[in-house]
XYZ file of C-alpha atoms in Angstrom:
259
model
C 66.683 91.047 55.390
C 65.434 89.976 52.047
C 62.700 91.493 49.853
C 60.652 89.217 47.680
C 59.259 90.862 44.511
C 56.376 89.315 42.571
C 57.412 89.743 38.871
C 55.684 86.856 37.034
C 52.153 88.181 36.019
C 51.005 88.853 32.545
C 50.248 92.610 32.893
C 47.186 92.421 30.605
C 45.956 95.996 31.261
C 49.241 97.371 29.893
C 49.426 95.129 26.928
C 51.025 97.801 24.847
C 54.267 97.229 26.845
C 53.822 93.743 28.312
C 53.407 91.975 24.947
C 57.207 92.347 24.655
C 58.287 92.072 28.357
C 57.003 91.423 31.804
C 55.337 94.361 33.381
C 58.039 95.030 36.035
C 60.353 95.715 32.983
C 58.295 98.486 31.761
C 60.648 101.506 31.820
C 60.393 104.773 33.712
C 63.118 107.240 32.918
C 64.904 104.441 30.981
C 65.020 102.107 33.981
C 62.655 99.244 34.746
C 59.977 99.593 37.364
C 61.705 96.633 39.096
C 65.029 98.669 39.330
C 63.046 101.667 40.865
C 61.463 99.381 43.502
C 64.821 97.823 44.314
C 66.386 101.158 44.693
C 63.704 102.090 47.249
C 64.494 99.024 49.330
C 68.237 99.574 48.995
C 67.929 103.041 50.352
C 66.516 101.595 53.493
C 69.312 99.005 53.748
C 67.619 95.965 52.133
C 69.942 94.733 49.382
C 69.064 91.066 49.038
C 66.238 90.301 46.582
C 64.425 87.198 45.603
C 62.452 87.927 42.379
C 59.628 85.547 41.507
C 59.687 85.024 37.755
C 56.914 83.874 35.379
C 55.712 85.420 32.172
C 58.831 86.279 29.961
C 61.144 85.707 32.969
C 64.115 85.386 30.747
C 63.955 89.184 30.028
C 64.626 89.805 33.615
C 67.375 87.212 33.819
C 69.099 88.908 30.844
C 68.736 92.315 32.440
C 70.494 91.268 35.623
C 73.051 89.072 33.839
C 74.317 91.958 31.858
C 73.775 94.649 34.443
C 77.379 94.799 35.672
C 78.790 95.470 32.187
C 75.980 97.801 31.186
C 76.652 100.100 34.001
C 80.437 100.138 33.486
C 83.056 102.035 31.627
C 85.004 99.564 29.452
C 88.162 99.208 27.440
C 87.881 96.732 24.563
C 90.606 95.642 22.212
C 88.696 94.797 19.124
C 91.565 92.924 17.609
C 92.310 90.585 20.454
C 88.698 90.624 21.942
C 90.173 91.449 25.364
C 87.711 93.413 27.535
C 88.701 95.424 30.667
C 86.195 96.931 33.202
C 87.503 100.329 34.201
C 84.823 100.918 36.676
C 81.123 99.895 37.210
C 78.248 101.841 38.836
C 76.387 98.682 39.699
C 74.686 98.569 43.021
C 75.821 96.216 45.762
C 72.785 93.979 45.489
C 72.469 90.221 45.617
C 69.708 89.035 43.377
C 68.095 85.584 43.346
C 65.925 84.887 40.184
C 63.503 81.992 40.631
C 61.166 80.722 37.947
C 57.844 80.219 39.811
C 55.737 79.304 36.734
C 53.713 81.222 34.241
C 50.284 80.342 35.586
C 51.183 80.354 39.331
C 49.038 82.799 41.388
C 50.693 85.435 43.710
C 50.582 83.249 46.880
C 51.846 80.183 44.982
C 54.804 82.245 43.851
C 55.589 83.138 47.363
C 55.303 79.553 48.636
C 57.689 78.421 45.877
C 60.541 80.641 47.190
C 60.066 79.587 50.824
C 63.445 77.686 50.864
C 65.339 80.863 49.978
C 63.945 82.848 52.890
C 66.045 80.974 55.514
C 63.358 81.284 58.181
C 63.690 85.091 58.537
C 61.376 88.130 58.508
C 61.107 89.359 54.961
C 59.536 92.005 52.797
C 57.091 91.329 49.973
C 55.904 93.652 47.137
C 54.682 93.590 43.634
C 56.781 94.491 40.633
C 54.553 97.323 39.448
C 54.025 99.834 42.244
C 56.133 102.862 43.131
C 55.978 104.696 46.451
C 58.084 106.791 48.824
C 57.199 104.472 51.689
C 59.443 104.449 54.723
C 60.431 100.886 54.895
C 62.473 101.366 58.062
C 59.371 102.761 59.950
C 57.224 99.997 58.550
C 59.714 97.427 59.921
C 59.912 99.089 63.308
C 56.050 99.084 63.333
C 56.023 95.371 62.500
C 58.520 94.305 65.232
C 56.662 96.231 67.862
C 53.215 94.883 67.110
C 54.524 91.176 67.171
C 51.966 89.870 64.630
C 52.745 87.673 61.583
C 51.990 90.261 58.868
C 52.105 93.987 58.163
C 50.594 95.609 55.153
C 51.100 99.117 54.014
C 47.710 100.806 53.778
C 47.439 103.624 51.323
C 44.551 105.999 50.101
C 44.466 106.012 46.259
C 43.769 109.331 44.479
C 40.157 109.845 43.621
C 39.807 109.442 39.899
C 36.007 109.248 39.414
C 33.166 111.658 40.328
C 30.134 110.168 42.188
C 26.706 110.581 40.644
C 23.704 110.699 42.843
C 20.609 110.142 40.697
C 16.905 109.359 40.822
C 15.259 106.302 39.031
C 14.457 108.327 35.915
C 18.134 109.175 35.533
C 17.996 112.777 36.851
C 21.281 113.650 38.449
C 20.804 115.292 41.818
C 24.419 115.918 42.611
C 27.852 115.269 41.267
C 30.843 114.921 43.773
C 34.453 114.470 43.162
C 35.480 111.919 45.656
C 38.636 112.690 47.639
C 41.193 110.199 48.838
C 39.930 110.642 52.429
C 36.520 109.422 51.357
C 37.788 106.397 49.389
C 39.263 104.673 52.444
C 42.352 102.597 52.868
C 43.469 99.854 50.445
C 46.267 97.246 50.152
C 49.325 99.290 49.072
C 51.336 96.188 48.230
C 54.332 96.678 50.631
C 54.329 93.922 53.116
C 56.576 92.856 56.043
C 55.993 89.163 56.981
C 57.038 86.286 59.215
C 57.892 83.080 57.473
C 54.794 81.353 59.099
C 52.488 83.350 56.743
C 53.431 80.818 54.075
C 51.505 78.093 56.024
C 48.376 80.072 55.072
C 49.067 79.338 51.333
C 47.615 76.120 49.974
C 49.559 75.970 46.656
C 50.105 77.364 43.151
C 46.407 78.180 42.701
C 46.290 80.444 45.813
C 46.099 84.305 45.405
C 47.938 85.949 48.247
C 45.304 88.666 48.257
C 42.396 86.271 49.025
C 42.431 83.514 51.497
C 45.793 83.999 53.013
C 45.231 87.732 53.835
C 41.606 87.122 54.737
C 42.589 84.308 57.235
C 45.488 86.348 58.624
C 42.989 89.258 59.316
C 40.487 86.768 60.761
C 43.115 85.322 63.034
C 44.195 88.800 64.340
C 47.639 88.389 62.645
C 47.442 91.377 60.247
C 48.289 94.826 60.982
C 48.164 97.982 58.815
C 50.965 100.532 58.518
C 49.341 103.812 57.243
C 51.436 105.328 54.423
C 50.423 108.897 53.834
C 52.933 109.751 51.085
C 53.199 109.014 47.374
C 51.877 105.761 45.953
C 51.240 104.895 42.343
C 50.691 101.627 40.629
C 51.637 101.107 36.993
C 48.666 99.277 35.685
C 47.863 100.990 32.362
C 49.467 103.151 29.777
C 47.944 106.193 31.509
C 49.758 105.258 34.762
C 53.117 104.839 32.885
C 52.698 108.220 31.165
C 52.017 109.897 34.534
C 55.105 108.350 36.165
C 57.256 109.160 33.134
C 56.174 112.791 33.129
C 56.869 113.032 36.950
C 60.371 111.537 36.219
C 61.070 113.921 33.358
C 60.014 116.930 35.327
C 62.489 115.896 38.081
C 59.591 115.383 40.475
C 59.754 111.548 40.884
C 58.463 111.469 44.549
C 59.236 107.909 44.901
C 63.045 108.508 44.276
C 63.939 108.637 47.994
C 67.552 107.755 47.155
C 67.941 110.974 45.362
C 66.955 113.073 48.362
C 69.692 114.948 50.334
């Protein structure tokens, strides 16, 4: 099975980082978000990836082009220029990098990589969200319900207090909203059948709008409830949170490090 990762957006809300590189290349613990996401899939046995490039896609190409050597011990003869790889810690992944356009929307990017899916069930996610989602359980759920699409549903942490107030501005109550009260949202980890791409008109189509709306309307979308860790990296605040969890040795998304 292959995993498609959307990695072509501009990442304007974290411009402090994305001015220099695509948002999936923002580093947590010295490794790009993209690497963390791929490690999660790899832990569940999915080791073939199709990465949809766009904004500064060459940065991602360079990362994977040099990855084997960067993870290796090497012997270099400076006089002759001969290089010998002693060993490499590179993962056994197969990575396909496809330029899907700078301005292409999320649905359009998926439509552009259709030829590489080979008519098989596949995973889809964004290149900027970390989670300890059980991909194997989601896949079993998808196969059992028999619909075209499964989306991981998550409950985001409540960040904002709710003000109840009168017309004159008098606050009658202040309530911190819990995750349970917020409800379920699109967690960004999908398992899909190739026919979902028929719901995408072209480059201008956002996956999150007409395709998902119509899949739901046609009874072809099921939600897999994920109760564990989930955190997007949309802002510098999010990056600092994830970095602190990593540095404290508490990166809950690092399922590959669990015994």
